[in-house]
Amino acid sequence: MIGEVTRELLLMRHAKSDWDHPGLQDRQRPLSTRGRKAAPRVGSWMRETGLEPDLVLCSTAVRTRETLELLGDAIPSGTPVHFLDALYHASVHTLLEEIRNAPPEAKCLLVVGHNPGLHELIWRLPVPGSMPPDVLARLRLKLPTGSLAHFRAPDGGWGSVAQRSLEFVEWITPRELR
């Protein structure tokens, strides 16, 4: 259809966090050495595949902020980034609400957040049959840190995003990008 715009939704779980500081509040936990190595690999993959977010929604936790920063120039200079307290351990409902509230001019939206909400959302978004069985089997086990799921939706605005409404494109983990 002429004039139809494809929207890209990228859902990323923060990279591996550091648990070596028992007195630190959960929101303050930084990335581990492994996480600091993994996030740039995901950023490189995003650049190589041409995925350029024009809007980022990110949890306010230290580990999500550090993950975003380490994606490097995969996030084009000047891209609006909204740090939202609501994304800290957000439920599926909250995640969907924040996605639906994205401005219509955003064509590629990156959300950086946490499990279990992101894991559950990734299960609920794809149109039935769009996620390959091998991916379903792997995702059934877990959503590893640093993972990124890519979905596509025909234009209808972000407000039309609903469960079982997006085409699953791919899912990558930092381990696959070595």
Coordinates of C-alpha atoms in Angstrom, one line a residue, residues 12-17 26-31 39 56-71 75 81-85 87-90 110-115 118 146:
M12 CA 16.3 -5.0 24.9
R13 CA 17.0 -6.4 28.3
H14 CA 19.8 -4.7 30.1
A15 CA 23.3 -6.4 29.9
K16 CA 24.6 -8.5 32.7
S17 CA 24.7 -6.7 36.0
D26 CA 18.8 -2.8 43.1
R27 CA 18.3 0.3 41.0
Q28 CA 21.9 1.3 41.6
R29 CA 23.5 -2.0 40.4
P30 CA 26.0 -1.3 37.6
L31 CA 26.9 -3.6 34.8
A39 CA 26.4 -4.3 25.1
V56 CA 14.6 5.5 23.1
L57 CA 12.6 4.6 26.2
C58 CA 14.9 3.5 29.0
S59 CA 14.5 2.5 32.6
T60 CA 16.1 4.7 35.2
A61 CA 18.2 1.9 36.7
V62 CA 22.0 2.3 36.5
R63 CA 22.4 -1.0 34.5
T64 CA 19.9 0.0 31.8
R65 CA 21.5 3.5 31.4
E66 CA 24.9 1.9 31.1
T67 CA 23.6 -0.6 28.6
L68 CA 22.2 2.2 26.5
E69 CA 25.4 4.2 26.7
L70 CA 27.5 1.2 25.6
L71 CA 25.4 0.7 22.5
I75 CA 22.0 5.3 18.7
V81 CA 16.0 9.4 25.0
H82 CA 13.4 9.3 27.7
F83 CA 14.5 7.8 31.1
L84 CA 11.3 6.5 32.7
D85 CA 10.9 5.3 36.3
L87 CA 10.0 1.1 33.1
Y88 CA 11.9 -0.1 36.2
H89 CA 10.7 -3.7 36.5
A90 CA 7.6 -2.8 34.5
L110 CA 14.1 1.1 21.3
V111 CA 12.9 0.1 24.8
V112 CA 15.6 -0.9 27.3
G113 CA 14.3 -2.5 30.4
H114 CA 14.1 -5.5 32.7
N115 CA 12.7 -9.0 33.2
L118 CA 10.2 -7.7 28.8
G146 CA 21.6 -8.1 26.7

